[in-house]
């Protein structure tokens, strides 16, 4: 194994374990190489490493492999760190029990008809609602605009109608941005329900991040809510579930009290979590009876839908034909300079910033900022987030705005890149640097909170944040944007995959512009994310035993 593939962590960790094995000489070196490979694999998002028969024998004889007290274990021919195997096993056990537990509720038939007026009994949204009344676990999957949130709003109304007491419902998502969007969608949808105003007040109106819901303990990997202190809710709705990694999902389901209904919403074709696992896809594979896949899109322009479907199907020639032929205002290849195109789009935003002089005016800036996004596949390089943010700032500076004269200039959009617990700010939260109306001559970074208010933070208190005229596609998950510019690096890259491109394209509701060569674009459509996991098999085993 070449040293260029290793991080210092991989090297030191593998050496640490090898030194504590029963081996010496060649076998010790082989074991150290295997642990190195496992460590690298975990960093890439896998939860385990496939072994040959000879490698399995080696690990079993190492003195490091076995049940709970050993650092390594083997399941189904895969090598695990004990921690990751325990996460998978715990999650499989809890999910398997949820899946077979049926606490059937009966809602008023007239309410069902009024909620799904004009929809046939075979309509998948209606089927999902009926399944939610019969099962304690339901996964609702589908692309953007297929009505996942709309369906859940109706499900909550039916569950409340079928319950003799007011249900305690928790709404959550992996990021602050996704939680805010879920809250907005739920609030808007509730107003349109054919139920009384009193009944509407019984439905949830606020969402939070999963970390806030579980209760973060500073400097600890554990949460306040767990199996011994379960979440105080009867129904838990988790949006953007494809973003939830193995560790977090395991801790989340462990914190559910007996009888809690769990509704997971997500798109299995989007990027998997940044951390380990493909949890949503694995659960759907193992639990088809608890999964409904919505297919009809209500949000997308037809051209975007067609483009996204070609990408998702791996039809690289057809996808390139669509984008290269172009449809004005819908799908197109970028013909001009990235900085000029992006800078022009942000120029009207900066003009609005210069006119805004109070908090009411500040609130209007967020919709302008979020109406357009430059989404990059990479962080570094000319086509990466850092390079493009710099180019946009140079363009705006040339137009008369002091974007390079000072770090904290009015209008600078920033994203929190690490949880700031003391400020109640979390990774992914976006703020805008603007003057402080209470202190002329000074600025604060203003964050839009879930209740619509603004929170002002002195720039010096933000230890971890970055400019976001452009952001990575990973960071854009959970967002809905009118227009997006997708930037791919020159040539093919192992980091640029079909799932990445699909996720970027499906952020847009009005138009998609792509900056990429034919080779880079078609290479992305061809490449797939492949992660090793034993979760689906573990769930199937547990489910089979319980059934």
Short mmCIF file of C-alpha atoms in Angstrom, two decimals:
data_model
loop_
_atom_site.label_atom_id
_atom_site.label_comp_id
_atom_site.label_asym_id
_atom_site.label_seq_id
_atom_site.Cartn_x
_atom_site.Cartn_y
_atom_site.Cartn_z
CA UNK A 1 0.00 0.00 0.00
CA UNK A 2 1.51 3.32 -1.08
CA UNK A 3 1.98 5.98 1.59
CA UNK A 4 0.19 8.52 -0.61
CA UNK A 5 -3.13 6.72 0.05
CA UNK A 6 -2.79 7.01 3.82
CA UNK A 7 -3.63 9.68 6.31
CA UNK A 8 -1.57 9.94 9.46
CA UNK A 9 -4.63 8.69 11.36
CA UNK A 10 -4.81 5.54 9.20
CA UNK A 11 -1.13 4.79 9.69
CA UNK A 12 -1.07 5.35 13.45
CA UNK A 13 -4.35 3.55 14.12
CA UNK A 14 -3.36 0.46 12.14
CA UNK A 15 0.04 0.39 13.84
CA UNK A 16 -1.64 0.72 17.26
CA UNK A 17 -3.86 -2.34 16.64
CA UNK A 18 -1.15 -4.43 14.97
CA UNK A 19 1.13 -3.93 17.97
CA UNK A 20 -1.57 -5.44 20.18
CA UNK A 21 -2.20 -8.48 17.98
CA UNK A 22 -0.80 -11.99 18.49
CA UNK A 23 1.29 -11.61 15.34
CA UNK A 24 4.85 -10.73 14.51
CA UNK A 25 6.77 -10.46 11.26
CA UNK A 26 4.91 -10.83 7.95
CA UNK A 27 1.48 -11.59 9.47
CA UNK A 28 1.69 -8.48 11.61
CA UNK A 29 2.45 -6.40 8.51
CA UNK A 30 -0.47 -7.97 6.62
CA UNK A 31 -2.84 -7.22 9.49
CA UNK A 32 -1.63 -3.63 9.68
CA UNK A 33 -2.30 -3.22 5.94
CA UNK A 34 -5.84 -4.61 6.37
CA UNK A 35 -6.62 -2.21 9.21
CA UNK A 36 -5.22 0.63 7.06
CA UNK A 37 -7.58 -0.33 4.26
CA UNK A 38 -10.50 -0.48 6.70
CA UNK A 39 -9.68 2.97 8.09
CA UNK A 40 -9.48 4.46 4.58
CA UNK A 41 -12.74 2.71 3.65
CA UNK A 42 -14.52 4.20 6.66
CA UNK A 43 -13.30 7.68 5.69
CA UNK A 44 -14.91 7.19 2.26
CA UNK A 45 -18.31 6.42 3.80
CA UNK A 46 -18.31 2.61 3.92
CA UNK A 47 -19.10 0.94 7.22
CA UNK A 48 -17.07 -2.20 6.52
CA UNK A 49 -14.46 -3.82 4.25
CA UNK A 50 -14.97 -6.96 2.15
CA UNK A 51 -12.34 -9.63 2.90
CA UNK A 52 -11.08 -12.72 1.10
CA UNK A 53 -11.18 -16.13 2.82
CA UNK A 54 -7.47 -15.86 3.63
CA UNK A 55 -7.92 -12.39 5.11
CA UNK A 56 -10.84 -13.56 7.25
CA UNK A 57 -8.68 -16.35 8.64
CA UNK A 58 -5.87 -13.90 9.40
CA UNK A 59 -8.13 -11.49 11.28
CA UNK A 60 -9.78 -14.28 13.28
CA UNK A 61 -6.35 -15.49 14.45
CA UNK A 62 -5.15 -11.99 15.36
CA UNK A 63 -6.57 -11.93 18.89
CA UNK A 64 -8.36 -8.68 18.02
CA UNK A 65 -11.56 -10.11 16.53
CA UNK A 66 -14.70 -11.20 18.34
CA UNK A 67 -17.76 -9.95 20.18
CA UNK A 68 -18.20 -6.63 22.00
CA UNK A 69 -14.90 -6.45 23.90
CA UNK A 70 -12.74 -6.78 20.79
CA UNK A 71 -11.92 -3.84 18.47
CA UNK A 72 -12.61 -5.81 15.26
CA UNK A 73 -15.39 -8.13 14.18
CA UNK A 74 -16.46 -9.99 11.04
CA UNK A 75 -19.98 -10.32 9.67
CA UNK A 76 -20.98 -11.88 6.36
CA UNK A 77 -17.40 -11.72 5.07
CA UNK A 78 -16.93 -8.05 5.97
CA UNK A 79 -14.47 -6.57 8.43
CA UNK A 80 -15.86 -4.00 10.85
CA UNK A 81 -14.66 -1.81 13.62
CA UNK A 82 -16.72 -2.99 16.56
CA UNK A 83 -18.34 0.45 16.95
CA UNK A 84 -19.77 0.49 13.43
CA UNK A 85 -21.03 -3.08 13.68
CA UNK A 86 -22.80 -2.24 16.93
CA UNK A 87 -24.43 0.78 15.25
CA UNK A 88 -25.69 -1.44 12.42
CA UNK A 89 -26.86 -4.19 14.76
CA UNK A 90 -28.63 -1.78 17.12
CA UNK A 91 -30.31 0.01 14.25
CA UNK A 92 -31.34 -3.26 12.57
CA UNK A 93 -32.84 -4.61 15.78
CA UNK A 94 -34.89 -1.48 16.49
CA UNK A 95 -35.99 -0.93 12.89
CA UNK A 96 -36.89 -4.59 12.49
CA UNK A 97 -39.17 -4.41 15.51
CA UNK A 98 -40.75 -1.17 14.32
CA UNK A 99 -41.39 -2.68 10.91
CA UNK A 100 -43.38 -5.67 12.15
CA UNK A 101 -45.24 -3.79 14.87
CA UNK A 102 -48.70 -2.84 13.64
CA UNK A 103 -50.77 -0.53 15.78
CA UNK A 104 -53.73 -0.03 13.47
CA UNK A 105 -55.60 3.27 13.78
CA UNK A 106 -58.86 4.16 12.08
CA UNK A 107 -59.53 7.69 10.85
CA UNK A 108 -62.88 9.12 9.77
CA UNK A 109 -63.67 7.90 6.24
CA UNK A 110 -65.14 11.30 5.26
CA UNK A 111 -61.90 13.01 6.26
CA UNK A 112 -59.89 10.60 4.15
CA UNK A 113 -62.06 11.39 1.14
CA UNK A 114 -61.82 15.15 1.69
CA UNK A 115 -58.03 15.02 2.02
CA UNK A 116 -57.62 13.01 -1.17
CA UNK A 117 -60.49 14.37 -3.20
CA UNK A 118 -60.17 13.44 -6.86
CA UNK A 119 -57.45 10.87 -6.14
CA UNK A 120 -58.03 7.20 -6.87
CA UNK A 121 -57.55 4.61 -4.12
CA UNK A 122 -54.47 3.41 -6.00
CA UNK A 123 -52.86 6.86 -5.85
CA UNK A 124 -49.56 6.41 -4.04
CA UNK A 125 -50.03 9.42 -1.77
CA UNK A 126 -53.32 7.96 -0.56
CA UNK A 127 -51.76 4.50 -0.22
CA UNK A 128 -49.00 6.03 1.91
CA UNK A 129 -51.58 7.65 4.19
CA UNK A 130 -53.43 4.37 4.65
CA UNK A 131 -50.17 2.55 5.38
CA UNK A 132 -49.24 5.17 8.00
CA UNK A 133 -52.45 4.38 9.88
CA UNK A 134 -51.54 0.69 9.95
CA UNK A 135 -47.78 0.66 10.58
CA UNK A 136 -45.39 2.17 13.10
CA UNK A 137 -42.66 2.57 10.48
CA UNK A 138 -43.18 4.06 7.05
CA UNK A 139 -40.57 5.23 4.57
CA UNK A 140 -41.86 7.64 1.91
CA UNK A 141 -39.35 8.04 -0.89
CA UNK A 142 -39.48 10.12 -4.04
CA UNK A 143 -37.72 12.82 -5.97
CA UNK A 144 -38.17 16.54 -5.28
CA UNK A 145 -41.70 17.73 -5.98
CA UNK A 146 -43.36 14.32 -5.69
CA UNK A 147 -45.42 15.44 -2.71
CA UNK A 148 -43.66 13.78 0.23
CA UNK A 149 -44.30 16.69 2.59
CA UNK A 150 -47.85 17.20 1.33
CA UNK A 151 -48.55 13.54 1.99
CA UNK A 152 -47.12 13.72 5.51
CA UNK A 153 -49.29 16.74 6.37
CA UNK A 154 -52.37 14.70 5.44
CA UNK A 155 -51.03 11.70 7.35
CA UNK A 156 -50.62 13.84 10.48
CA UNK A 157 -54.21 15.07 10.16
CA UNK A 158 -55.44 11.46 9.88
CA UNK A 159 -53.32 10.23 12.78
CA UNK A 160 -54.61 13.06 14.96
CA UNK A 161 -58.20 12.31 13.93
CA UNK A 162 -57.70 8.62 14.77
CA UNK A 163 -56.21 9.41 18.19
CA UNK A 164 -58.29 9.91 21.31
CA UNK A 165 -55.81 12.51 22.67
CA UNK A 166 -53.62 15.21 21.20
CA UNK A 167 -50.59 13.61 19.59
CA UNK A 168 -47.11 14.79 20.41
CA UNK A 169 -45.49 15.17 16.99
CA UNK A 170 -41.84 16.02 16.38
CA UNK A 171 -40.61 17.32 13.02
CA UNK A 172 -36.90 17.11 12.30
CA UNK A 173 -34.26 17.16 9.56
CA UNK A 174 -30.48 16.69 9.47
CA UNK A 175 -29.60 20.37 8.88
CA UNK A 176 -30.95 23.74 9.94
CA UNK A 177 -31.70 24.65 6.34
CA UNK A 178 -33.68 21.44 5.76
CA UNK A 179 -35.52 21.86 9.07
CA UNK A 180 -36.55 25.41 8.18
CA UNK A 181 -37.78 24.30 4.78
CA UNK A 182 -39.75 21.42 6.35
CA UNK A 183 -41.31 23.82 8.84
CA UNK A 184 -42.31 26.26 6.10
CA UNK A 185 -43.83 23.49 3.99
CA UNK A 186 -45.76 22.01 6.93
CA UNK A 187 -47.08 25.43 8.03
CA UNK A 188 -48.22 26.30 4.50
CA UNK A 189 -49.82 22.90 3.97
CA UNK A 190 -51.76 22.86 7.23
CA UNK A 191 -53.61 26.04 6.30
CA UNK A 192 -55.06 24.33 3.24
CA UNK A 193 -56.39 21.26 5.05
CA UNK A 194 -60.19 20.74 5.08
CA UNK A 195 -60.34 20.64 8.88
CA UNK A 196 -61.42 23.11 11.54
CA UNK A 197 -59.12 25.81 12.89
CA UNK A 198 -59.17 24.07 16.28
CA UNK A 199 -58.01 20.83 14.68
CA UNK A 200 -55.25 22.68 12.84
CA UNK A 201 -53.86 23.97 16.13
CA UNK A 202 -53.29 20.35 17.22
CA UNK A 203 -50.86 19.82 14.34
CA UNK A 204 -47.14 20.64 14.63
CA UNK A 205 -45.82 23.93 13.26
CA UNK A 206 -42.15 23.85 14.24
CA UNK A 207 -39.25 21.69 13.09
CA UNK A 208 -35.74 21.29 14.46
CA UNK A 209 -32.48 19.65 13.52
CA UNK A 210 -31.97 16.08 14.67
CA UNK A 211 -29.15 17.22 16.93
CA UNK A 212 -31.37 19.81 18.63
CA UNK A 213 -34.15 17.25 18.96
CA UNK A 214 -31.93 14.63 20.58
CA UNK A 215 -30.18 17.18 22.79
CA UNK A 216 -26.50 17.76 22.21
CA UNK A 217 -24.11 17.12 25.08
CA UNK A 218 -21.06 19.31 24.49
CA UNK A 219 -17.80 17.47 23.86
CA UNK A 220 -19.63 14.13 23.84
CA UNK A 221 -20.76 11.75 21.07
CA UNK A 222 -23.89 10.97 23.08
CA UNK A 223 -27.23 12.78 23.35
CA UNK A 224 -29.52 13.64 26.25
CA UNK A 225 -32.29 11.54 24.73
CA UNK A 226 -31.50 7.84 24.43
CA UNK A 227 -33.02 4.45 25.26
CA UNK A 228 -33.11 5.35 28.97
CA UNK A 229 -34.44 8.87 28.37
CA UNK A 230 -36.57 8.53 25.22
CA UNK A 231 -37.96 11.35 23.12
CA UNK A 232 -41.33 12.62 24.39
CA UNK A 233 -43.22 12.17 21.12
CA UNK A 234 -45.89 9.88 19.68
CA UNK A 235 -44.94 10.53 16.05
CA UNK A 236 -41.54 11.48 14.64
CA UNK A 237 -41.21 12.81 11.09
CA UNK A 238 -37.68 12.99 9.64
CA UNK A 239 -37.22 14.81 6.34
CA UNK A 240 -34.16 14.43 4.05
CA UNK A 241 -33.49 11.04 5.63
CA UNK A 242 -30.95 10.13 2.93
CA UNK A 243 -28.58 12.62 4.62
CA UNK A 244 -28.71 10.83 7.98
CA UNK A 245 -25.61 8.74 8.64
CA UNK A 246 -25.38 5.37 10.37
CA UNK A 247 -24.33 6.68 13.78
CA UNK A 248 -27.01 9.38 13.98
CA UNK A 249 -29.83 7.13 12.74
CA UNK A 250 -28.83 4.43 15.21
CA UNK A 251 -28.93 6.89 18.11
CA UNK A 252 -32.19 8.38 16.85
CA UNK A 253 -34.16 5.12 16.70
CA UNK A 254 -32.67 4.06 20.05
CA UNK A 255 -34.26 7.18 21.56
CA UNK A 256 -37.79 6.30 20.40
CA UNK A 257 -40.11 5.21 23.14
CA UNK A 258 -42.27 2.08 22.60
CA UNK A 259 -45.28 2.85 20.40
CA UNK A 260 -43.76 5.84 18.61
CA UNK A 261 -44.56 6.04 14.93
CA UNK A 262 -41.59 6.86 12.68
CA UNK A 263 -42.06 8.48 9.26
CA UNK A 264 -38.93 8.84 7.14
CA UNK A 265 -38.97 11.05 4.04
CA UNK A 266 -36.20 11.09 1.49
CA UNK A 267 -34.89 10.50 -2.00
CA UNK A 268 -32.77 7.36 -2.28
CA UNK A 269 -31.22 8.64 -5.53
CA UNK A 270 -29.65 11.66 -3.85
CA UNK A 271 -26.24 11.72 -2.26
CA UNK A 272 -25.81 9.51 0.76
CA UNK A 273 -24.70 11.01 4.05
CA UNK A 274 -21.29 12.66 4.26
CA UNK A 275 -20.46 10.24 7.08
CA UNK A 276 -20.77 6.45 6.95
CA UNK A 277 -23.55 4.39 5.44
CA UNK A 278 -26.41 4.47 2.95
CA UNK A 279 -29.00 4.06 5.66
CA UNK A 280 -32.17 5.11 3.83
CA UNK A 281 -31.40 2.99 0.76
CA UNK A 282 -30.50 -0.02 2.95
CA UNK A 283 -33.73 0.28 4.91
CA UNK A 284 -35.77 0.50 1.73
CA UNK A 285 -34.03 -2.57 0.33
CA UNK A 286 -34.67 -4.61 3.47
CA UNK A 287 -38.19 -3.34 4.17
CA UNK A 288 -40.18 -3.07 0.91
CA UNK A 289 -43.44 -3.62 2.80
CA UNK A 290 -42.77 -0.46 4.81
CA UNK A 291 -41.77 1.66 1.81
CA UNK A 292 -43.82 3.79 -0.58
CA UNK A 293 -42.05 5.36 -3.56
CA UNK A 294 -43.82 8.42 -5.00
CA UNK A 295 -43.12 8.95 -8.69
CA UNK A 296 -45.33 11.77 -9.97
CA UNK A 297 -43.61 15.18 -9.81
CA UNK A 298 -45.69 18.30 -9.13
CA UNK A 299 -42.88 20.86 -8.80
CA UNK A 300 -40.48 20.50 -11.66
CA UNK A 301 -40.52 22.16 -14.98
CA UNK A 302 -40.84 19.27 -17.47
CA UNK A 303 -37.40 19.92 -18.93
CA UNK A 304 -35.70 19.67 -15.52
CA UNK A 305 -37.64 16.48 -14.74
CA UNK A 306 -36.56 14.92 -18.03
CA UNK A 307 -32.96 15.99 -17.45
CA UNK A 308 -32.87 14.60 -13.91
CA UNK A 309 -34.40 11.29 -15.01
CA UNK A 310 -31.79 10.86 -17.75
CA UNK A 311 -29.01 11.47 -15.22
CA UNK A 312 -30.54 9.13 -12.65
CA UNK A 313 -30.94 6.38 -15.27
CA UNK A 314 -27.31 6.67 -16.31
CA UNK A 315 -28.23 7.77 -19.86
CA UNK A 316 -25.16 9.94 -20.30
CA UNK A 317 -25.62 10.56 -24.04
CA UNK A 318 -29.26 11.55 -23.64
CA UNK A 319 -28.48 13.78 -20.65
CA UNK A 320 -25.71 15.51 -22.61
CA UNK A 321 -28.04 15.94 -25.61
CA UNK A 322 -30.60 17.65 -23.37
CA UNK A 323 -28.16 20.09 -21.80
CA UNK A 324 -26.12 20.78 -24.95
CA UNK A 325 -29.19 21.43 -27.11
CA UNK A 326 -30.49 23.70 -24.38
CA UNK A 327 -33.92 25.11 -23.67
CA UNK A 328 -33.77 28.83 -22.94
CA UNK A 329 -34.73 29.51 -19.35
CA UNK A 330 -34.75 25.83 -18.43
CA UNK A 331 -31.69 23.67 -19.20
CA UNK A 332 -28.50 25.01 -20.79
CA UNK A 333 -24.72 24.85 -20.97
CA UNK A 334 -22.90 27.92 -19.72
CA UNK A 335 -21.37 29.77 -22.66
CA UNK A 336 -19.81 32.66 -20.74
CA UNK A 337 -17.33 33.13 -17.92
CA UNK A 338 -18.45 31.60 -14.60
CA UNK A 339 -17.47 34.68 -12.58
CA UNK A 340 -19.29 37.05 -14.91
CA UNK A 341 -22.44 34.90 -14.97
CA UNK A 342 -22.47 34.37 -11.22
CA UNK A 343 -21.41 37.94 -10.46
CA UNK A 344 -24.19 39.35 -12.62
CA UNK A 345 -26.75 37.25 -10.76
CA UNK A 346 -25.48 38.49 -7.39
CA UNK A 347 -25.23 42.13 -8.50
CA UNK A 348 -28.93 42.80 -7.93
CA UNK A 349 -28.62 41.19 -4.49
CA UNK A 350 -25.75 43.54 -3.57
CA UNK A 351 -27.76 46.51 -4.84
CA UNK A 352 -30.60 45.50 -2.53
CA UNK A 353 -28.11 45.14 0.34
CA UNK A 354 -26.94 48.73 -0.15
CA UNK A 355 -30.55 49.96 0.14
CA UNK A 356 -31.54 47.86 3.19
CA UNK A 357 -31.38 49.84 6.45
CA UNK A 358 -33.56 47.96 8.96
CA UNK A 359 -34.44 44.40 9.99
CA UNK A 360 -37.64 44.28 7.94
CA UNK A 361 -35.62 45.09 4.83
CA UNK A 362 -33.00 42.54 5.86
CA UNK A 363 -35.57 39.74 5.83
CA UNK A 364 -36.26 40.32 2.13
CA UNK A 365 -32.59 39.75 1.30
CA UNK A 366 -32.77 36.07 2.20
CA UNK A 367 -35.25 35.23 -0.56
CA UNK A 368 -33.03 37.05 -3.07
CA UNK A 369 -29.92 35.25 -1.85
CA UNK A 370 -31.60 31.85 -1.97
CA UNK A 371 -33.19 32.32 -5.41
CA UNK A 372 -29.88 31.50 -7.12
CA UNK A 373 -27.02 29.21 -6.15
CA UNK A 374 -23.69 28.20 -7.65
CA UNK A 375 -23.20 24.55 -6.79
CA UNK A 376 -19.72 23.02 -7.06
CA UNK A 377 -18.62 19.42 -7.04
CA UNK A 378 -15.36 20.24 -5.26
CA UNK A 379 -14.20 22.57 -2.51
CA UNK A 380 -10.78 23.52 -3.88
CA UNK A 381 -9.42 24.50 -7.27
CA UNK A 382 -10.49 26.94 -9.96
CA UNK A 383 -13.83 25.17 -10.38
CA UNK A 384 -14.23 24.63 -6.64
CA UNK A 385 -16.05 26.63 -3.99
CA UNK A 386 -12.98 28.58 -2.87
CA UNK A 387 -11.97 29.61 -6.39
CA UNK A 388 -15.44 30.64 -7.53
CA UNK A 389 -16.27 32.56 -4.35
CA UNK A 390 -13.08 34.54 -4.89
CA UNK A 391 -13.94 35.19 -8.55
CA UNK A 392 -17.42 36.43 -7.67
CA UNK A 393 -16.01 38.77 -5.02
CA UNK A 394 -13.50 40.13 -7.56
CA UNK A 395 -16.33 40.74 -10.04
CA UNK A 396 -18.45 42.56 -7.43
CA UNK A 397 -15.44 44.60 -6.35
CA UNK A 398 -14.95 45.72 -9.96
CA UNK A 399 -18.58 46.88 -9.89
CA UNK A 400 -17.94 49.13 -6.89
CA UNK A 401 -18.54 46.92 -3.85
CA UNK A 402 -15.77 46.58 -1.25
CA UNK A 403 -15.76 42.78 -1.17
CA UNK A 404 -11.96 42.50 -1.02
CA UNK A 405 -11.18 45.54 1.13
CA UNK A 406 -12.43 43.96 4.34
CA UNK A 407 -13.41 40.48 5.46
CA UNK A 408 -16.76 41.48 6.90
CA UNK A 409 -18.38 43.65 4.24
CA UNK A 410 -22.15 44.33 4.00
CA UNK A 411 -23.82 41.60 1.97
CA UNK A 412 -21.25 38.87 2.55
CA UNK A 413 -23.20 35.59 2.78
CA UNK A 414 -21.66 33.02 5.09
CA UNK A 415 -22.40 29.44 6.09
CA UNK A 416 -21.58 28.04 9.52
CA UNK A 417 -19.21 25.12 8.96
CA UNK A 418 -19.10 23.75 12.50
CA UNK A 419 -21.72 23.60 15.23
CA UNK A 420 -21.64 26.69 17.49
CA UNK A 421 -23.64 25.37 20.44
CA UNK A 422 -23.25 28.50 22.54
CA UNK A 423 -24.81 30.59 19.76
CA UNK A 424 -27.49 28.04 18.87
CA UNK A 425 -26.03 27.90 15.36
CA UNK A 426 -25.32 24.69 13.49
CA UNK A 427 -23.38 23.40 10.53
CA UNK A 428 -25.20 24.54 7.38
CA UNK A 429 -26.92 27.64 8.84
CA UNK A 430 -26.59 30.63 6.49
CA UNK A 431 -26.30 34.25 7.56
CA UNK A 432 -25.67 37.64 5.93
CA UNK A 433 -23.23 40.28 7.17
CA UNK A 434 -25.18 43.54 7.46
CA UNK A 435 -24.99 46.80 9.44
CA UNK A 436 -26.25 46.72 13.02
CA UNK A 437 -29.13 49.25 13.17
CA UNK A 438 -28.56 49.65 16.92
CA UNK A 439 -24.86 50.50 16.52
CA UNK A 440 -24.08 52.69 13.50
CA UNK A 441 -20.75 51.89 11.92
CA UNK A 442 -20.67 48.26 13.10
CA UNK A 443 -21.90 45.05 11.50
CA UNK A 444 -23.37 41.75 12.62
CA UNK A 445 -24.02 38.49 10.84
CA UNK A 446 -27.77 38.01 10.76
CA UNK A 447 -29.31 34.53 10.76
CA UNK A 448 -32.93 33.80 9.94
CA UNK A 449 -34.44 31.64 12.69
CA UNK A 450 -37.25 29.10 12.39
CA UNK A 451 -39.80 31.52 13.86
CA UNK A 452 -38.96 34.16 11.23
CA UNK A 453 -36.96 36.39 13.57
CA UNK A 454 -33.36 37.47 12.96
CA UNK A 455 -30.45 36.64 15.24
CA UNK A 456 -27.50 39.03 15.06
CA UNK A 457 -24.04 37.70 15.91
CA UNK A 458 -20.82 39.69 16.12
CA UNK A 459 -18.44 38.40 13.40
CA UNK A 460 -15.68 37.78 15.94
CA UNK A 461 -17.83 35.15 17.63
CA UNK A 462 -18.10 33.01 14.49
CA UNK A 463 -15.08 30.75 14.64
CA UNK A 464 -16.09 28.49 11.76
CA UNK A 465 -17.79 29.96 8.73
CA UNK A 466 -17.16 30.45 5.00
CA UNK A 467 -18.39 32.65 2.16
CA UNK A 468 -21.22 31.04 0.16
CA UNK A 469 -21.84 32.70 -3.17
CA UNK A 470 -20.87 29.20 -4.23
CA UNK A 471 -21.23 26.09 -2.06
CA UNK A 472 -20.66 22.39 -2.47
CA UNK A 473 -23.44 20.20 -3.77
CA UNK A 474 -23.25 18.24 -0.51
CA UNK A 475 -24.03 21.41 1.45
CA UNK A 476 -26.97 22.22 -0.83
CA UNK A 477 -28.95 19.13 0.12
CA UNK A 478 -32.33 19.98 1.54
CA UNK A 479 -32.50 23.29 -0.33
CA UNK A 480 -34.96 24.33 -3.04
CA UNK A 481 -33.64 27.03 -5.38
CA UNK A 482 -35.25 28.66 -8.40
CA UNK A 483 -32.08 28.76 -10.54
CA UNK A 484 -28.82 26.86 -10.12
CA UNK A 485 -25.46 26.93 -11.85
CA UNK A 486 -23.76 23.53 -11.57
CA UNK A 487 -19.97 23.65 -11.91
CA UNK A 488 -17.97 20.48 -12.57
CA UNK A 489 -14.16 20.29 -12.62
CA UNK A 490 -12.29 19.85 -15.88
CA UNK A 491 -11.85 16.22 -16.83
CA UNK A 492 -13.23 13.24 -14.94
CA UNK A 493 -12.97 12.96 -11.15
CA UNK A 494 -13.66 10.02 -8.85
CA UNK A 495 -15.44 12.45 -6.54
CA UNK A 496 -17.98 13.50 -9.17
CA UNK A 497 -20.75 10.93 -9.47
CA UNK A 498 -24.24 10.44 -10.86
CA UNK A 499 -25.75 10.95 -7.40
CA UNK A 500 -23.84 14.21 -6.98
CA UNK A 501 -25.02 15.57 -10.32
CA UNK A 502 -28.61 14.42 -9.77
CA UNK A 503 -28.67 16.11 -6.36
CA UNK A 504 -27.42 19.39 -7.86
CA UNK A 505 -29.92 19.39 -10.72
CA UNK A 506 -32.88 18.56 -8.49
CA UNK A 507 -32.22 21.57 -6.25
CA UNK A 508 -33.66 23.75 -9.03
CA UNK A 509 -37.33 24.40 -9.64
CA UNK A 510 -37.01 26.82 -12.59
CA UNK A 511 -33.70 26.53 -14.43
CA UNK A 512 -30.42 24.63 -14.50
CA UNK A 513 -27.23 25.90 -16.12
CA UNK A 514 -24.23 23.56 -16.32
CA UNK A 515 -20.58 24.59 -16.60
CA UNK A 516 -18.75 21.42 -17.70
CA UNK A 517 -17.00 19.74 -20.60
CA UNK A 518 -18.67 16.80 -22.30
CA UNK A 519 -16.10 14.39 -20.85
CA UNK A 520 -16.56 15.66 -17.30
CA UNK A 521 -20.35 15.65 -17.55
CA UNK A 522 -20.69 12.19 -19.07
CA UNK A 523 -18.08 10.82 -16.67
CA UNK A 524 -20.21 12.05 -13.77
CA UNK A 525 -23.35 10.41 -15.15
CA UNK A 526 -21.47 7.13 -15.60
CA UNK A 527 -19.87 7.02 -12.11
CA UNK A 528 -21.81 5.65 -9.14
CA UNK A 529 -21.40 5.77 -5.38
CA UNK A 530 -20.79 2.26 -4.09
CA UNK A 531 -20.66 1.78 -0.33
CA UNK A 532 -20.17 -1.41 1.65
CA UNK A 533 -22.70 -2.05 4.39
CA UNK A 534 -24.26 -5.01 6.15
CA UNK A 535 -27.28 -3.07 7.40
CA UNK A 536 -29.80 -4.37 4.85
CA UNK A 537 -28.90 -7.99 5.59
CA UNK A 538 -28.99 -7.41 9.35
CA UNK A 539 -32.45 -5.82 9.09
CA UNK A 540 -33.71 -8.70 6.94
CA UNK A 541 -32.41 -11.21 9.48
CA UNK A 542 -34.05 -9.43 12.41
CA UNK A 543 -37.27 -8.93 10.44
CA UNK A 544 -37.36 -12.60 9.46
CA UNK A 545 -36.91 -13.74 13.06
CA UNK A 546 -39.66 -11.42 14.32
CA UNK A 547 -42.11 -12.40 11.59
#
